[in-house]
Amino acid sequence: GTAELEDQMLGVRYLKQLPYVDTNRIGVHGWSFGGFMTTTMMTRQPGTFKVGVAGGPVIDWKYYEIMYTERYMDRPQENKDGYNRSSLLSAAANLKGRLLMIHGTDDDVVLWQHSMLFVEQAVKQRNANLDYFIYPGHKHNVVGPDRVHLYKKVSQYFFDFL
């Protein structure tokens, strides 16, 4: 996520130059890899974003499916430093602004373990900027009638805190 973070920050710098952008009220939202990027931006560029919503986020790549991860990162024992640097577990203390993390309890793509480990670290760090919401019985994508609830939840979070 290092190159992707740089790309996103370049976009933010551009937005901040526009006369109609309130630079104190910038938010970010993403799901899956986008949830990883949202959490990355909120913790590795603290203070840049006032609000974030991260859905089904990858938090530590060593817990993600090997067919995808090892294609780009090699095996953990071959790239220990890369896995350590990309893990967001040690970044929970850096969280500034409000972050809502959302996860389906039956997610078989990004296991629920990812966000639960981040919540655990946020609690250990006494970081109260993290809010958390689960969708019982949902897999990686919240579908059906509950998807309407999801988008209302995301929208309301931005209305309330942005």
Short mmCIF file of N, CA and C in Angstrom, two decimals:
data_model
loop_
_atom_site.label_atom_id
_atom_site.label_comp_id
_atom_site.label_asym_id
_atom_site.label_seq_id
_atom_site.Cartn_x
_atom_site.Cartn_y
_atom_site.Cartn_z
N GLY A 1 0.78 -1.21 0.00
CA GLY A 1 0.00 0.00 0.00
C GLY A 1 0.82 1.27 0.00
N THR A 2 2.14 1.17 -0.06
CA THR A 2 2.98 2.36 0.01
C THR A 2 2.80 3.25 -1.22
N ALA A 3 2.90 2.67 -2.41
CA ALA A 3 2.73 3.46 -3.65
C ALA A 3 1.30 3.98 -3.76
N GLU A 4 0.34 3.16 -3.36
CA GLU A 4 -1.06 3.58 -3.42
C GLU A 4 -1.33 4.73 -2.46
N LEU A 5 -0.71 4.68 -1.28
CA LEU A 5 -0.85 5.77 -0.31
C LEU A 5 -0.30 7.07 -0.89
N GLU A 6 0.85 6.99 -1.52
CA GLU A 6 1.43 8.19 -2.15
C GLU A 6 0.50 8.75 -3.22
N ASP A 7 -0.10 7.87 -4.03
CA ASP A 7 -1.05 8.32 -5.06
C ASP A 7 -2.24 9.03 -4.43
N GLN A 8 -2.80 8.44 -3.39
CA GLN A 8 -3.96 9.05 -2.73
C GLN A 8 -3.61 10.40 -2.12
N MET A 9 -2.45 10.49 -1.52
CA MET A 9 -2.05 11.76 -0.90
C MET A 9 -1.80 12.83 -1.95
N LEU A 10 -1.34 12.45 -3.12
CA LEU A 10 -1.19 13.39 -4.22
C LEU A 10 -2.56 13.96 -4.60
N GLY A 11 -3.56 13.08 -4.65
CA GLY A 11 -4.92 13.52 -4.92
C GLY A 11 -5.46 14.46 -3.85
N VAL A 12 -5.17 14.16 -2.59
CA VAL A 12 -5.61 15.01 -1.48
C VAL A 12 -4.95 16.39 -1.57
N ARG A 13 -3.66 16.41 -1.88
CA ARG A 13 -2.97 17.70 -2.02
C ARG A 13 -3.61 18.54 -3.14
N TYR A 14 -4.01 17.89 -4.21
CA TYR A 14 -4.70 18.60 -5.30
C TYR A 14 -6.04 19.15 -4.81
N LEU A 15 -6.81 18.31 -4.14
CA LEU A 15 -8.12 18.75 -3.63
C LEU A 15 -7.99 19.94 -2.69
N LYS A 16 -6.97 19.92 -1.86
CA LYS A 16 -6.78 21.00 -0.89
C LYS A 16 -6.46 22.34 -1.54
N GLN A 17 -6.05 22.31 -2.80
CA GLN A 17 -5.75 23.55 -3.52
C GLN A 17 -7.00 24.18 -4.13
N LEU A 18 -8.08 23.42 -4.19
CA LEU A 18 -9.30 23.92 -4.81
C LEU A 18 -10.03 24.86 -3.85
N PRO A 19 -10.52 25.98 -4.34
CA PRO A 19 -11.10 26.99 -3.45
C PRO A 19 -12.40 26.54 -2.76
N TYR A 20 -13.08 25.57 -3.31
CA TYR A 20 -14.37 25.15 -2.74
C TYR A 20 -14.25 23.91 -1.83
N VAL A 21 -13.05 23.45 -1.58
CA VAL A 21 -12.85 22.28 -0.71
C VAL A 21 -12.56 22.74 0.71
N ASP A 22 -13.36 22.24 1.64
CA ASP A 22 -13.10 22.50 3.07
C ASP A 22 -12.05 21.50 3.52
N THR A 23 -10.84 21.96 3.66
CA THR A 23 -9.71 21.07 3.95
C THR A 23 -9.78 20.44 5.35
N ASN A 24 -10.68 20.94 6.18
CA ASN A 24 -10.87 20.36 7.51
C ASN A 24 -11.94 19.28 7.53
N ARG A 25 -12.56 19.03 6.36
CA ARG A 25 -13.66 18.08 6.31
C ARG A 25 -13.49 17.12 5.14
N ILE A 26 -12.39 16.40 5.12
CA ILE A 26 -12.14 15.42 4.07
C ILE A 26 -12.33 14.03 4.66
N GLY A 27 -13.08 13.20 3.94
CA GLY A 27 -13.34 11.84 4.39
C GLY A 27 -12.92 10.84 3.33
N VAL A 28 -12.85 9.59 3.74
CA VAL A 28 -12.45 8.51 2.83
C VAL A 28 -13.24 7.25 3.17
N HIS A 29 -13.58 6.49 2.13
CA HIS A 29 -14.36 5.27 2.31
C HIS A 29 -13.90 4.22 1.32
N GLY A 30 -13.74 2.99 1.78
CA GLY A 30 -13.38 1.91 0.87
C GLY A 30 -13.71 0.56 1.48
N TRP A 31 -13.77 -0.44 0.60
CA TRP A 31 -14.11 -1.80 1.02
C TRP A 31 -13.04 -2.76 0.52
N SER A 32 -12.72 -3.77 1.30
CA SER A 32 -11.75 -4.79 0.97
C SER A 32 -10.36 -4.15 0.86
N PHE A 33 -9.72 -4.15 -0.32
CA PHE A 33 -8.45 -3.43 -0.43
C PHE A 33 -8.68 -1.95 -0.16
N GLY A 34 -9.85 -1.45 -0.55
CA GLY A 34 -10.21 -0.06 -0.23
C GLY A 34 -10.34 0.16 1.26
N GLY A 35 -10.78 -0.86 2.00
CA GLY A 35 -10.82 -0.78 3.46
C GLY A 35 -9.43 -0.76 4.04
N PHE A 36 -8.54 -1.54 3.45
CA PHE A 36 -7.13 -1.50 3.83
C PHE A 36 -6.57 -0.10 3.58
N MET A 37 -6.86 0.46 2.41
CA MET A 37 -6.34 1.78 2.07
C MET A 37 -6.95 2.86 2.98
N THR A 38 -8.23 2.76 3.28
CA THR A 38 -8.87 3.72 4.19
C THR A 38 -8.17 3.68 5.55
N THR A 39 -7.98 2.47 6.09
CA THR A 39 -7.32 2.34 7.39
C THR A 39 -5.87 2.80 7.30
N THR A 40 -5.21 2.50 6.20
CA THR A 40 -3.83 2.95 6.00
C THR A 40 -3.77 4.47 6.01
N MET A 41 -4.67 5.11 5.27
CA MET A 41 -4.64 6.58 5.20
C MET A 41 -4.96 7.21 6.54
N MET A 42 -5.88 6.61 7.29
CA MET A 42 -6.26 7.16 8.60
C MET A 42 -5.16 6.98 9.65
N THR A 43 -4.31 5.97 9.47
CA THR A 43 -3.28 5.69 10.49
C THR A 43 -1.88 6.10 10.05
N ARG A 44 -1.62 6.11 8.77
CA ARG A 44 -0.27 6.45 8.29
C ARG A 44 -0.16 7.89 7.82
N GLN A 45 -1.30 8.54 7.70
CA GLN A 45 -1.35 9.98 7.41
C GLN A 45 -2.32 10.61 8.41
N PRO A 46 -2.08 10.40 9.71
CA PRO A 46 -3.06 10.85 10.72
C PRO A 46 -3.30 12.35 10.64
N GLY A 47 -4.57 12.70 10.76
CA GLY A 47 -4.95 14.10 10.72
C GLY A 47 -5.32 14.59 9.34
N THR A 48 -5.00 13.85 8.30
CA THR A 48 -5.35 14.25 6.93
C THR A 48 -6.84 14.13 6.69
N PHE A 49 -7.42 13.06 7.21
CA PHE A 49 -8.83 12.77 7.00
C PHE A 49 -9.57 12.91 8.32
N LYS A 50 -10.69 13.60 8.28
CA LYS A 50 -11.47 13.77 9.50
C LYS A 50 -12.28 12.51 9.80
N VAL A 51 -12.75 11.84 8.74
CA VAL A 51 -13.63 10.68 8.89
C VAL A 51 -13.25 9.63 7.86
N GLY A 52 -13.33 8.37 8.26
CA GLY A 52 -13.14 7.27 7.34
C GLY A 52 -14.10 6.14 7.65
N VAL A 53 -14.46 5.39 6.62
CA VAL A 53 -15.26 4.18 6.78
C VAL A 53 -14.54 3.07 6.03
N ALA A 54 -14.11 2.03 6.75
CA ALA A 54 -13.38 0.91 6.17
C ALA A 54 -14.22 -0.35 6.28
N GLY A 55 -14.60 -0.90 5.15
CA GLY A 55 -15.39 -2.12 5.14
C GLY A 55 -14.55 -3.33 4.77
N GLY A 56 -14.73 -4.42 5.49
CA GLY A 56 -14.03 -5.67 5.21
C GLY A 56 -12.55 -5.47 4.94
N PRO A 57 -11.85 -4.72 5.80
CA PRO A 57 -10.47 -4.35 5.48
C PRO A 57 -9.45 -5.45 5.75
N VAL A 58 -8.49 -5.56 4.84
CA VAL A 58 -7.31 -6.37 5.10
C VAL A 58 -6.48 -5.55 6.09
N ILE A 59 -6.12 -6.15 7.20
CA ILE A 59 -5.34 -5.46 8.22
C ILE A 59 -3.91 -5.99 8.26
N ASP A 60 -3.76 -7.28 8.08
CA ASP A 60 -2.44 -7.90 8.09
C ASP A 60 -2.40 -8.92 6.96
N TRP A 61 -1.53 -8.68 5.99
CA TRP A 61 -1.49 -9.50 4.77
C TRP A 61 -1.09 -10.94 5.03
N LYS A 62 -0.46 -11.23 6.15
CA LYS A 62 -0.11 -12.63 6.42
C LYS A 62 -1.35 -13.47 6.71
N TYR A 63 -2.49 -12.81 6.99
CA TYR A 63 -3.74 -13.53 7.23
C TYR A 63 -4.66 -13.54 6.01
N TYR A 64 -4.22 -12.97 4.92
CA TYR A 64 -5.06 -12.92 3.72
C TYR A 64 -4.75 -14.12 2.83
N GLU A 65 -5.60 -14.39 1.86
CA GLU A 65 -5.44 -15.58 1.03
C GLU A 65 -4.10 -15.57 0.29
N ILE A 66 -3.42 -16.71 0.36
CA ILE A 66 -2.05 -16.77 -0.15
C ILE A 66 -2.00 -16.66 -1.67
N MET A 67 -3.04 -17.10 -2.37
CA MET A 67 -3.00 -17.07 -3.83
C MET A 67 -2.84 -15.63 -4.34
N TYR A 68 -3.42 -14.68 -3.65
CA TYR A 68 -3.29 -13.28 -4.04
C TYR A 68 -2.05 -12.65 -3.41
N THR A 69 -1.93 -12.78 -2.11
CA THR A 69 -0.87 -12.09 -1.38
C THR A 69 0.52 -12.54 -1.83
N GLU A 70 0.73 -13.84 -1.91
CA GLU A 70 2.07 -14.33 -2.23
C GLU A 70 2.46 -14.07 -3.68
N ARG A 71 1.49 -13.82 -4.53
CA ARG A 71 1.79 -13.43 -5.92
C ARG A 71 2.54 -12.10 -5.95
N TYR A 72 2.20 -11.21 -5.02
CA TYR A 72 2.80 -9.88 -5.00
C TYR A 72 3.85 -9.68 -3.91
N MET A 73 3.73 -10.45 -2.83
CA MET A 73 4.61 -10.22 -1.68
C MET A 73 5.54 -11.38 -1.36
N ASP A 74 5.46 -12.46 -2.12
CA ASP A 74 6.19 -13.69 -1.80
C ASP A 74 5.66 -14.26 -0.48
N ARG A 75 6.30 -15.30 0.00
CA ARG A 75 5.85 -15.92 1.25
C ARG A 75 6.35 -15.10 2.43
N PRO A 76 5.63 -15.14 3.56
CA PRO A 76 6.05 -14.34 4.72
C PRO A 76 7.48 -14.60 5.15
N GLN A 77 7.93 -15.83 5.09
CA GLN A 77 9.31 -16.11 5.52
C GLN A 77 10.34 -15.57 4.53
N GLU A 78 9.92 -15.27 3.30
CA GLU A 78 10.82 -14.70 2.29
C GLU A 78 10.79 -13.17 2.29
N ASN A 79 9.76 -12.59 2.87
CA ASN A 79 9.58 -11.13 2.84
C ASN A 79 9.05 -10.65 4.19
N LYS A 80 9.70 -11.05 5.25
CA LYS A 80 9.25 -10.71 6.60
C LYS A 80 9.12 -9.21 6.79
N ASP A 81 10.09 -8.45 6.30
CA ASP A 81 10.06 -7.00 6.45
C ASP A 81 8.86 -6.39 5.72
N GLY A 82 8.57 -6.86 4.52
CA GLY A 82 7.43 -6.35 3.76
C GLY A 82 6.10 -6.61 4.46
N TYR A 83 5.94 -7.81 5.01
CA TYR A 83 4.73 -8.14 5.75
C TYR A 83 4.61 -7.29 7.02
N ASN A 84 5.71 -7.10 7.71
CA ASN A 84 5.69 -6.28 8.93
C ASN A 84 5.34 -4.83 8.63
N ARG A 85 5.92 -4.28 7.57
CA ARG A 85 5.66 -2.88 7.21
C ARG A 85 4.23 -2.65 6.73
N SER A 86 3.65 -3.65 6.08
CA SER A 86 2.30 -3.47 5.54
C SER A 86 1.20 -3.76 6.56
N SER A 87 1.55 -4.40 7.66
CA SER A 87 0.56 -4.70 8.69
C SER A 87 0.10 -3.40 9.36
N LEU A 88 -1.19 -3.28 9.57
CA LEU A 88 -1.74 -2.09 10.21
C LEU A 88 -1.93 -2.27 11.72
N LEU A 89 -1.59 -3.42 12.24
CA LEU A 89 -1.80 -3.67 13.67
C LEU A 89 -1.01 -2.73 14.55
N SER A 90 0.20 -2.42 14.16
CA SER A 90 1.01 -1.52 14.97
C SER A 90 0.63 -0.05 14.77
N ALA A 91 -0.26 0.22 13.82
CA ALA A 91 -0.64 1.60 13.50
C ALA A 91 -1.90 2.07 14.23
N ALA A 92 -2.55 1.19 14.98
CA ALA A 92 -3.82 1.54 15.63
C ALA A 92 -3.69 2.75 16.55
N ALA A 93 -2.56 2.90 17.17
CA ALA A 93 -2.34 4.04 18.08
C ALA A 93 -2.29 5.37 17.32
N ASN A 94 -2.00 5.34 16.03
CA ASN A 94 -1.85 6.56 15.24
C ASN A 94 -3.17 7.13 14.74
N LEU A 95 -4.25 6.39 14.89
CA LEU A 95 -5.53 6.81 14.33
C LEU A 95 -5.97 8.16 14.88
N LYS A 96 -6.19 9.09 13.95
CA LYS A 96 -6.75 10.41 14.27
C LYS A 96 -8.03 10.53 13.48
N GLY A 97 -8.93 11.36 13.93
CA GLY A 97 -10.22 11.44 13.26
C GLY A 97 -11.07 10.23 13.62
N ARG A 98 -12.27 10.16 13.06
CA ARG A 98 -13.18 9.06 13.37
C ARG A 98 -13.12 8.01 12.27
N LEU A 99 -13.00 6.75 12.67
CA LEU A 99 -12.99 5.64 11.72
C LEU A 99 -14.07 4.64 12.11
N LEU A 100 -14.94 4.37 11.19
CA LEU A 100 -15.93 3.30 11.35
C LEU A 100 -15.43 2.11 10.56
N MET A 101 -15.23 1.00 11.25
CA MET A 101 -14.83 -0.24 10.59
C MET A 101 -16.04 -1.15 10.57
N ILE A 102 -16.29 -1.77 9.42
CA ILE A 102 -17.46 -2.63 9.22
C ILE A 102 -16.99 -3.98 8.71
N HIS A 103 -17.60 -5.05 9.21
CA HIS A 103 -17.22 -6.38 8.74
C HIS A 103 -18.41 -7.33 8.81
N GLY A 104 -18.50 -8.21 7.83
CA GLY A 104 -19.47 -9.30 7.88
C GLY A 104 -18.90 -10.44 8.70
N THR A 105 -19.73 -11.05 9.55
CA THR A 105 -19.21 -12.08 10.45
C THR A 105 -18.85 -13.37 9.73
N ASP A 106 -19.38 -13.59 8.52
CA ASP A 106 -19.08 -14.81 7.77
C ASP A 106 -18.21 -14.52 6.56
N ASP A 107 -17.46 -13.45 6.61
CA ASP A 107 -16.59 -13.05 5.50
C ASP A 107 -15.55 -14.15 5.27
N ASP A 108 -15.58 -14.75 4.09
CA ASP A 108 -14.62 -15.80 3.77
C ASP A 108 -13.54 -15.32 2.79
N VAL A 109 -13.51 -14.04 2.52
CA VAL A 109 -12.48 -13.45 1.68
C VAL A 109 -11.46 -12.73 2.56
N VAL A 110 -11.94 -11.74 3.31
CA VAL A 110 -11.12 -11.08 4.34
C VAL A 110 -11.72 -11.52 5.67
N LEU A 111 -11.08 -12.48 6.28
CA LEU A 111 -11.64 -13.07 7.50
C LEU A 111 -11.89 -12.01 8.57
N TRP A 112 -12.93 -12.25 9.36
CA TRP A 112 -13.33 -11.34 10.43
C TRP A 112 -12.16 -11.06 11.37
N GLN A 113 -11.25 -12.01 11.47
CA GLN A 113 -10.06 -11.90 12.32
C GLN A 113 -9.30 -10.59 12.05
N HIS A 114 -9.27 -10.14 10.79
CA HIS A 114 -8.53 -8.93 10.44
C HIS A 114 -9.00 -7.74 11.27
N SER A 115 -10.26 -7.41 11.15
CA SER A 115 -10.75 -6.21 11.85
C SER A 115 -10.79 -6.42 13.36
N MET A 116 -11.03 -7.65 13.80
CA MET A 116 -11.05 -7.91 15.24
C MET A 116 -9.66 -7.67 15.85
N LEU A 117 -8.62 -8.04 15.13
CA LEU A 117 -7.26 -7.78 15.63
C LEU A 117 -6.98 -6.28 15.70
N PHE A 118 -7.50 -5.52 14.74
CA PHE A 118 -7.30 -4.07 14.77
C PHE A 118 -8.06 -3.45 15.94
N VAL A 119 -9.29 -3.92 16.16
CA VAL A 119 -10.08 -3.44 17.30
C VAL A 119 -9.32 -3.72 18.59
N GLU A 120 -8.78 -4.92 18.72
CA GLU A 120 -8.03 -5.29 19.92
C GLU A 120 -6.86 -4.33 20.14
N GLN A 121 -6.14 -4.00 19.07
CA GLN A 121 -5.01 -3.09 19.20
C GLN A 121 -5.47 -1.67 19.54
N ALA A 122 -6.57 -1.23 18.95
CA ALA A 122 -7.09 0.11 19.27
C ALA A 122 -7.47 0.20 20.74
N VAL A 123 -8.08 -0.86 21.27
CA VAL A 123 -8.45 -0.87 22.69
C VAL A 123 -7.20 -0.87 23.56
N LYS A 124 -6.22 -1.69 23.20
CA LYS A 124 -4.97 -1.73 23.97
C LYS A 124 -4.27 -0.37 23.97
N GLN A 125 -4.39 0.34 22.87
CA GLN A 125 -3.76 1.66 22.75
C GLN A 125 -4.64 2.77 23.32
N ARG A 126 -5.81 2.40 23.83
CA ARG A 126 -6.76 3.36 24.38
C ARG A 126 -7.20 4.39 23.35
N ASN A 127 -7.24 3.96 22.09
CA ASN A 127 -7.65 4.85 21.00
C ASN A 127 -9.15 4.72 20.80
N ALA A 128 -9.88 5.72 21.25
CA ALA A 128 -11.34 5.69 21.21
C ALA A 128 -11.91 6.26 19.91
N ASN A 129 -11.06 6.53 18.92
CA ASN A 129 -11.53 7.08 17.66
C ASN A 129 -12.09 6.02 16.72
N LEU A 130 -12.02 4.76 17.12
CA LEU A 130 -12.49 3.66 16.28
C LEU A 130 -13.91 3.27 16.68
N ASP A 131 -14.79 3.26 15.71
CA ASP A 131 -16.14 2.73 15.88
C ASP A 131 -16.22 1.45 15.05
N TYR A 132 -17.13 0.55 15.44
CA TYR A 132 -17.14 -0.77 14.82
C TYR A 132 -18.58 -1.23 14.63
N PHE A 133 -18.85 -1.84 13.48
CA PHE A 133 -20.18 -2.36 13.20
C PHE A 133 -20.05 -3.68 12.46
N ILE A 134 -20.85 -4.66 12.87
CA ILE A 134 -20.82 -5.96 12.19
C ILE A 134 -22.15 -6.21 11.48
N TYR A 135 -22.06 -7.03 10.45
CA TYR A 135 -23.24 -7.53 9.77
C TYR A 135 -23.28 -9.05 9.97
N PRO A 136 -24.09 -9.50 10.93
CA PRO A 136 -24.17 -10.93 11.23
C PRO A 136 -24.61 -11.73 10.00
N GLY A 137 -23.88 -12.81 9.75
CA GLY A 137 -24.25 -13.72 8.68
C GLY A 137 -23.85 -13.28 7.28
N HIS A 138 -23.24 -12.12 7.16
CA HIS A 138 -22.86 -11.66 5.82
C HIS A 138 -21.44 -12.06 5.48
N LYS A 139 -21.26 -12.34 4.21
CA LYS A 139 -19.93 -12.66 3.70
C LYS A 139 -19.21 -11.35 3.41
N HIS A 140 -18.31 -11.36 2.44
CA HIS A 140 -17.45 -10.20 2.19
C HIS A 140 -18.24 -8.97 1.76
N ASN A 141 -19.26 -9.16 0.97
CA ASN A 141 -20.09 -8.04 0.54
C ASN A 141 -21.46 -8.15 1.19
N VAL A 142 -21.90 -7.07 1.76
CA VAL A 142 -23.24 -7.02 2.35
C VAL A 142 -24.23 -6.91 1.20
N VAL A 143 -25.12 -7.88 1.08
CA VAL A 143 -26.05 -7.93 -0.05
C VAL A 143 -27.49 -7.98 0.44
N GLY A 144 -28.40 -7.90 -0.52
CA GLY A 144 -29.81 -7.98 -0.21
C GLY A 144 -30.30 -6.71 0.47
N PRO A 145 -31.39 -6.83 1.21
CA PRO A 145 -31.97 -5.65 1.88
C PRO A 145 -31.00 -4.97 2.85
N ASP A 146 -30.07 -5.74 3.41
CA ASP A 146 -29.12 -5.16 4.36
C ASP A 146 -28.14 -4.19 3.69
N ARG A 147 -28.01 -4.27 2.36
CA ARG A 147 -27.12 -3.35 1.65
C ARG A 147 -27.65 -1.91 1.75
N VAL A 148 -28.97 -1.77 1.77
CA VAL A 148 -29.56 -0.45 1.95
C VAL A 148 -29.17 0.09 3.33
N HIS A 149 -29.25 -0.78 4.34
CA HIS A 149 -28.85 -0.39 5.69
C HIS A 149 -27.38 0.03 5.70
N LEU A 150 -26.54 -0.74 5.02
CA LEU A 150 -25.11 -0.43 4.95
C LEU A 150 -24.88 0.97 4.41
N TYR A 151 -25.50 1.30 3.30
CA TYR A 151 -25.26 2.62 2.72
C TYR A 151 -25.84 3.74 3.55
N LYS A 152 -26.94 3.48 4.24
CA LYS A 152 -27.45 4.47 5.18
C LYS A 152 -26.48 4.65 6.34
N LYS A 153 -25.91 3.55 6.81
CA LYS A 153 -24.95 3.60 7.92
C LYS A 153 -23.71 4.41 7.53
N VAL A 154 -23.18 4.13 6.35
CA VAL A 154 -21.99 4.84 5.87
C VAL A 154 -22.30 6.32 5.71
N SER A 155 -23.42 6.62 5.04
CA SER A 155 -23.80 8.02 4.82
C SER A 155 -24.01 8.76 6.14
N GLN A 156 -24.70 8.11 7.07
CA GLN A 156 -24.97 8.77 8.36
C GLN A 156 -23.68 9.04 9.11
N TYR A 157 -22.71 8.16 9.00
CA TYR A 157 -21.44 8.36 9.68
C TYR A 157 -20.75 9.63 9.16
N PHE A 158 -20.80 9.81 7.86
CA PHE A 158 -20.22 11.04 7.30
C PHE A 158 -21.04 12.26 7.69
N PHE A 159 -22.37 12.15 7.66
CA PHE A 159 -23.20 13.29 8.08
C PHE A 159 -22.93 13.66 9.53
N ASP A 160 -22.77 12.66 10.39
CA ASP A 160 -22.57 12.92 11.82
C ASP A 160 -21.20 13.48 12.16
N PHE A 161 -20.17 13.04 11.48
CA PHE A 161 -18.82 13.35 11.91
C PHE A 161 -17.99 14.18 10.94
N LEU A 162 -18.47 14.34 9.72
CA LEU A 162 -17.70 15.13 8.76
C LEU A 162 -18.16 16.57 8.78
#
